[in-house]
Amino acid sequence: MTDTAEQGREQGQGQRQGQGQGQGRARRRDGGVDGVSGTATAPEDGAAQEGEAAREGEAERFARAWRRRVAAVRDARRVLARPGARATLRQRLAVLDRAAEVYDLDEPADLYGNGVVEALEERVAALLGTESAVFFPTGTMAQQVALRCWAGRTGNPVVALHALSHPEVHERNALSLVGGLRPVRVTGAARPPTADEVRGFEEPFGTLMLELPLRDAGYALPSWDELTEVVAAARERDAVVHFDGAGCGRPPCTSGGRWRRSRAWRTASTCRSTSPSTPSAAPRSPGRGS
């Protein structure tokens, strides 16, 4: 009887130990065991590590883009403009001292867009060869409106663009959150997209957005022939083309008047980022298919 009781106690202890080991293994499979409470904590640690890795990857991406931009400015034979954000407030407000050179300051103030704002819109429309233009306080706002309008006209909210374009890098997913659009990336290479990439892109899109120049790729610009080939590839897909032209009023886009004569694009936004208020204009274009 004594031997049997001892054997039973040993079996019971073995079962309890086996169960404890099994529970420990189960907890470890769930992600590890906290030394005090026994609560699984590694999944949270894993999520935190993934988040940290994503932030580090994003920081490295911005660092690479910044290095490309700095190198482009440093190596350029001439620089057409300096970012206004680098100027002091005094320097930016000093631009207004030259306002009398371009507008009659003794005229009544503009209240409803029928004064100095209208004059600016007419000037931009004449510069780019469009029938009219619309003033916006910021370039981001102008572009949002233009792309949203094309989504409504084409019936397709998909906007094809470069992975290094301004909406993707600097606007915190605003095209989707504010405009209800869905951006898709044609390419992520540090150069403008090619006609073959546009022509061979698998997903249908209603609008192709081209940033000119592509700032975060080192201010990359396509040649005129490359640009017209890309636009032709978009037209083959029955898509419209919008130019994000922060520098589209400057050479080489205006070289030889080709920009004004070209009907390659449907809308474009241009921005004078050196002024205090960053005025922008989205030139209006005739309706789709005209």
Short mmCIF file of C-alpha atoms in Angstrom, two decimals:
data_model
loop_
_atom_site.label_atom_id
_atom_site.label_comp_id
_atom_site.label_asym_id
_atom_site.label_seq_id
_atom_site.Cartn_x
_atom_site.Cartn_y
_atom_site.Cartn_z
CA MET A 1 0.00 0.00 0.00
CA THR A 2 2.83 2.39 0.85
CA ASP A 3 4.59 1.73 -2.44
CA THR A 4 1.34 2.31 -4.33
CA ALA A 5 0.67 5.61 -2.52
CA GLU A 6 4.20 6.85 -3.26
CA GLN A 7 3.81 5.93 -6.91
CA GLY A 8 0.49 7.80 -7.06
CA ARG A 9 2.01 10.91 -5.52
CA GLU A 10 4.92 10.80 -7.98
CA GLN A 11 2.53 10.41 -10.92
CA GLY A 12 0.45 13.34 -9.70
CA GLN A 13 3.49 15.54 -9.33
CA GLY A 14 4.67 14.53 -12.81
CA GLN A 15 1.29 15.42 -14.31
CA ARG A 16 1.27 18.80 -12.57
CA GLN A 17 4.79 19.51 -13.74
CA GLY A 18 3.89 18.47 -17.28
CA GLN A 19 0.84 20.73 -17.25
CA GLY A 20 2.93 23.62 -15.92
CA GLN A 21 5.53 23.09 -18.62
CA GLY A 22 2.82 22.86 -21.24
CA GLN A 23 1.28 26.12 -20.04
CA GLY A 24 4.70 27.74 -20.03
CA ARG A 25 5.29 26.59 -23.59
CA ALA A 26 1.86 27.86 -24.59
CA ARG A 27 2.57 31.25 -23.06
CA ARG A 28 5.93 31.37 -24.78
CA ARG A 29 4.28 30.50 -28.09
CA ASP A 30 1.91 33.44 -27.47
CA GLY A 31 4.90 35.68 -27.31
CA GLY A 32 6.91 35.10 -24.14
CA VAL A 33 6.25 35.24 -20.40
CA ASP A 34 6.72 38.19 -18.11
CA GLY A 35 8.94 37.16 -15.20
CA VAL A 36 6.55 38.53 -12.54
CA SER A 37 2.98 38.20 -13.68
CA GLY A 38 3.26 35.59 -16.41
CA THR A 39 1.48 37.89 -18.87
CA ALA A 40 2.39 37.58 -22.54
CA THR A 41 4.19 40.80 -23.51
CA ALA A 42 6.27 40.04 -26.61
CA PRO A 43 3.54 40.76 -29.18
CA GLU A 44 3.35 44.33 -27.89
CA ASP A 45 7.13 44.51 -27.88
CA GLY A 46 7.12 43.20 -31.44
CA ALA A 47 4.60 45.83 -32.55
CA ALA A 48 6.68 48.53 -30.91
CA GLN A 49 9.79 47.26 -32.66
CA GLU A 50 7.98 47.19 -36.00
CA GLY A 51 6.75 50.74 -35.43
CA GLU A 52 10.24 51.89 -34.53
CA ALA A 53 11.64 50.21 -37.64
CA ALA A 54 9.00 51.90 -39.79
CA ARG A 55 9.86 55.30 -38.31
CA GLU A 56 13.55 54.70 -38.90
CA GLY A 57 12.80 53.69 -42.49
CA GLU A 58 10.73 56.83 -43.03
CA ALA A 59 13.48 59.00 -41.55
CA GLU A 60 16.06 57.40 -43.83
CA ARG A 61 13.80 57.96 -46.86
CA PHE A 62 13.48 61.65 -46.03
CA ALA A 63 17.23 61.86 -45.44
CA ARG A 64 17.96 60.38 -48.88
CA ALA A 65 15.52 62.78 -50.52
CA TRP A 66 17.09 65.73 -48.74
CA ARG A 67 20.59 64.67 -49.81
CA ARG A 68 19.44 64.47 -53.44
CA ARG A 69 17.94 67.96 -53.27
CA VAL A 70 21.02 69.48 -51.64
CA ALA A 71 23.30 67.81 -54.18
CA ALA A 72 21.16 69.07 -57.06
CA VAL A 73 21.32 72.67 -55.84
CA ARG A 74 25.03 72.45 -55.05
CA ASP A 75 25.95 71.06 -58.47
CA ALA A 76 23.63 73.27 -60.54
CA ARG A 77 25.27 75.82 -62.85
CA ARG A 78 22.54 78.28 -61.92
CA VAL A 79 19.67 78.35 -59.44
CA LEU A 80 16.41 79.95 -60.54
CA ALA A 81 14.85 80.35 -57.09
CA ARG A 82 15.61 79.95 -53.41
CA PRO A 83 13.04 78.42 -51.03
CA GLY A 84 11.24 81.24 -49.21
CA ALA A 85 11.18 79.24 -46.00
CA ARG A 86 14.92 79.80 -45.65
CA ALA A 87 14.54 83.58 -45.69
CA THR A 88 13.86 85.71 -42.63
CA LEU A 89 10.46 87.32 -42.11
CA ARG A 90 11.98 90.71 -42.94
CA GLN A 91 13.34 89.38 -46.23
CA ARG A 92 10.01 87.83 -47.18
CA LEU A 93 8.00 90.96 -46.36
CA ALA A 94 10.49 93.07 -48.30
CA VAL A 95 9.09 91.50 -51.48
CA LEU A 96 5.99 93.63 -50.99
CA ASP A 97 8.09 96.77 -51.42
CA ARG A 98 8.20 96.00 -55.15
CA ALA A 99 4.43 95.60 -55.47
CA ALA A 100 4.05 99.07 -57.00
CA GLU A 101 6.12 97.90 -59.97
CA VAL A 102 3.42 95.48 -61.08
CA TYR A 103 0.15 96.92 -59.74
CA ASP A 104 -1.54 100.27 -59.05
CA LEU A 105 -1.57 100.49 -55.26
CA ASP A 106 -4.00 103.45 -55.32
CA GLU A 107 -6.85 101.32 -56.64
CA PRO A 108 -9.52 100.07 -54.21
CA ALA A 109 -8.70 96.91 -52.29
CA ASP A 110 -9.78 93.58 -53.75
CA LEU A 111 -12.80 92.19 -51.88
CA TYR A 112 -14.35 89.56 -54.14
CA GLY A 113 -11.59 88.60 -56.56
CA ASN A 114 -12.30 91.44 -59.01
CA GLY A 115 -9.12 93.42 -58.43
CA VAL A 116 -5.54 92.41 -57.83
CA VAL A 117 -6.48 88.72 -57.58
CA GLU A 118 -8.18 88.83 -60.96
CA ALA A 119 -5.15 90.59 -62.43
CA LEU A 120 -2.91 87.81 -61.11
CA GLU A 121 -5.17 85.13 -62.57
CA GLU A 122 -5.19 86.81 -65.98
CA ARG A 123 -1.43 87.13 -65.93
CA VAL A 124 -0.91 83.44 -65.12
CA ALA A 125 -3.43 82.38 -67.77
CA ALA A 126 -1.61 84.45 -70.37
CA LEU A 127 1.75 83.03 -69.28
CA LEU A 128 0.60 79.43 -69.67
CA GLY A 129 -1.76 79.89 -72.61
CA THR A 130 -5.00 78.88 -70.86
CA GLU A 131 -8.41 80.51 -71.07
CA SER A 132 -8.42 81.29 -67.34
CA ALA A 133 -6.74 80.57 -64.01
CA VAL A 134 -7.85 80.37 -60.37
CA PHE A 135 -5.91 81.76 -57.41
CA PHE A 136 -5.40 79.63 -54.29
CA PRO A 137 -3.56 80.56 -51.07
CA THR A 138 -1.31 77.49 -51.31
CA GLY A 139 -0.03 75.13 -53.98
CA THR A 140 -1.26 72.10 -52.05
CA MET A 141 -4.81 73.48 -52.07
CA ALA A 142 -4.67 74.22 -55.79
CA GLN A 143 -3.55 70.71 -56.57
CA GLN A 144 -6.13 69.07 -54.32
CA VAL A 145 -8.92 70.92 -56.10
CA ALA A 146 -7.62 70.17 -59.60
CA LEU A 147 -7.21 66.44 -58.95
CA ARG A 148 -10.59 66.19 -57.23
CA CYS A 149 -12.27 67.90 -60.20
CA TRP A 150 -10.72 65.43 -62.62
CA ALA A 151 -11.82 62.51 -60.48
CA GLY A 152 -15.37 63.83 -60.72
CA ARG A 153 -15.20 64.31 -64.49
CA THR A 154 -13.53 61.00 -65.31
CA GLY A 155 -15.47 59.00 -62.73
CA ASN A 156 -12.20 57.45 -61.56
CA PRO A 157 -10.69 58.52 -58.19
CA VAL A 158 -7.34 56.80 -58.90
CA VAL A 159 -4.42 59.22 -59.38
CA ALA A 160 -1.18 57.79 -60.77
CA LEU A 161 1.92 59.60 -59.52
CA HIS A 162 5.55 59.20 -58.53
CA ALA A 163 6.40 57.75 -55.12
CA LEU A 164 8.60 60.82 -54.47
CA SER A 165 5.96 63.35 -55.50
CA HIS A 166 4.84 66.05 -53.08
CA PRO A 167 1.46 64.48 -52.15
CA GLU A 168 3.13 61.19 -51.28
CA VAL A 169 6.06 62.60 -49.30
CA HIS A 170 4.84 65.82 -47.71
CA GLU A 171 1.03 65.90 -47.51
CA ARG A 172 0.28 63.13 -44.97
CA ASN A 173 -2.12 61.18 -47.18
CA ALA A 174 -4.28 64.27 -47.74
CA LEU A 175 -5.35 63.18 -51.24
CA SER A 176 -7.18 60.25 -49.67
CA LEU A 177 -8.28 61.79 -46.36
CA VAL A 178 -9.47 65.12 -47.73
CA GLY A 179 -10.25 64.47 -51.39
CA GLY A 180 -11.34 60.85 -51.32
CA LEU A 181 -8.77 60.00 -53.99
CA ARG A 182 -6.60 56.90 -54.23
CA PRO A 183 -2.99 57.52 -55.23
CA VAL A 184 -1.05 54.73 -56.96
CA ARG A 185 2.69 54.84 -57.52
CA VAL A 186 3.92 54.45 -61.07
CA THR A 187 7.56 54.22 -59.98
CA GLY A 188 9.81 54.94 -57.04
CA ALA A 189 13.04 55.46 -58.98
CA ALA A 190 14.85 58.77 -58.44
CA ARG A 191 13.86 60.07 -61.90
CA PRO A 192 10.65 61.05 -63.69
CA PRO A 193 8.36 58.20 -64.79
CA THR A 194 8.84 56.88 -68.31
CA ALA A 195 6.29 56.35 -71.06
CA ASP A 196 6.74 52.58 -70.82
CA GLU A 197 5.99 52.65 -67.09
CA VAL A 198 2.83 54.67 -67.65
CA ARG A 199 1.74 52.52 -70.58
CA GLY A 200 2.43 49.25 -68.77
CA PHE A 201 0.97 50.14 -65.37
CA GLU A 202 -1.46 47.38 -64.43
CA GLU A 203 -4.17 49.34 -62.60
CA PRO A 204 -6.53 51.72 -64.45
CA PHE A 205 -6.32 55.39 -63.41
CA GLY A 206 -8.25 58.50 -64.32
CA THR A 207 -5.50 61.09 -63.85
CA LEU A 208 -1.72 61.08 -64.22
CA MET A 209 -0.01 63.67 -62.03
CA LEU A 210 3.49 64.73 -63.08
CA GLU A 211 5.60 66.84 -60.72
CA LEU A 212 7.83 69.25 -62.64
CA PRO A 213 10.51 69.32 -61.44
CA LEU A 214 10.50 66.21 -59.24
CA ARG A 215 11.99 67.91 -56.21
CA ASP A 216 12.76 64.95 -53.97
CA ALA A 217 14.54 63.18 -56.81
CA GLY A 218 17.01 66.07 -57.00
CA TYR A 219 14.77 68.45 -59.01
CA ALA A 220 14.68 65.99 -61.90
CA LEU A 221 13.05 67.15 -65.14
CA PRO A 222 12.31 65.08 -68.25
CA SER A 223 13.33 66.35 -71.65
CA TRP A 224 10.57 67.84 -73.78
CA ASP A 225 10.42 64.71 -75.94
CA GLU A 226 10.28 62.46 -72.87
CA LEU A 227 7.48 64.55 -71.41
CA THR A 228 5.35 64.41 -74.54
CA GLU A 229 5.87 60.64 -74.77
CA VAL A 230 4.68 60.17 -71.17
CA VAL A 231 1.61 62.32 -71.85
CA ALA A 232 0.86 60.35 -75.01
CA ALA A 233 1.08 57.10 -73.03
CA ALA A 234 -1.46 58.46 -70.54
CA ARG A 235 -3.79 59.49 -73.35
CA GLU A 236 -3.62 56.00 -74.79
CA ARG A 237 -5.17 54.89 -71.49
CA ASP A 238 -7.89 57.57 -71.73
CA ALA A 239 -6.40 59.36 -68.70
CA VAL A 240 -6.02 63.11 -68.25
CA VAL A 241 -2.73 64.73 -67.25
CA HIS A 242 -2.19 67.25 -64.47
CA PHE A 243 1.14 69.01 -64.06
CA ASP A 244 2.26 69.82 -60.54
CA GLY A 245 4.38 72.61 -61.89
CA ALA A 246 6.03 74.38 -58.96
CA GLY A 247 8.54 75.58 -61.54
CA CYS A 248 6.47 75.28 -64.70
CA GLY A 249 6.62 79.02 -65.36
CA ARG A 250 10.39 78.83 -65.71
CA PRO A 251 12.70 77.25 -68.29
CA PRO A 252 12.95 74.64 -69.68
CA CYS A 253 9.16 74.23 -69.58
CA THR A 254 8.58 77.59 -71.27
CA SER A 255 11.48 77.21 -73.65
CA GLY A 256 10.59 78.43 -77.13
CA GLY A 257 6.93 78.94 -76.14
CA ARG A 258 6.30 75.19 -76.34
CA TRP A 259 4.56 75.12 -72.96
CA ARG A 260 2.00 77.67 -74.13
CA ARG A 261 1.45 75.99 -77.48
CA SER A 262 1.28 72.49 -76.06
CA ARG A 263 -2.09 70.83 -75.49
CA ALA A 264 -0.46 67.88 -73.78
CA TRP A 265 -1.75 68.76 -70.33
CA ARG A 266 -5.29 69.44 -69.12
CA THR A 267 -4.57 71.37 -65.91
CA ALA A 268 -1.46 72.59 -64.13
CA SER A 269 -0.66 74.24 -60.84
CA THR A 270 2.18 76.72 -60.50
CA CYS A 271 3.54 78.31 -57.36
CA ARG A 272 5.67 81.30 -56.44
CA SER A 273 7.11 79.93 -53.22
CA THR A 274 9.34 82.96 -52.61
CA SER A 275 6.44 85.27 -51.75
CA PRO A 276 5.14 85.70 -48.18
CA SER A 277 1.78 84.04 -48.83
CA THR A 278 2.90 81.42 -51.37
CA PRO A 279 0.21 82.33 -53.93
CA SER A 280 -0.62 79.58 -56.37
CA ALA A 281 -2.75 79.32 -59.45
CA ALA A 282 -4.38 76.36 -61.13
CA PRO A 283 -4.91 77.31 -64.78
CA ARG A 284 -8.26 76.16 -66.05
CA SER A 285 -8.35 73.96 -69.10
CA PRO A 286 -11.17 73.11 -71.48
CA GLY A 287 -13.33 70.12 -70.63
CA ARG A 288 -12.11 66.59 -71.05
CA GLY A 289 -11.82 65.47 -74.63
CA SER A 290 -11.95 68.98 -76.10
#
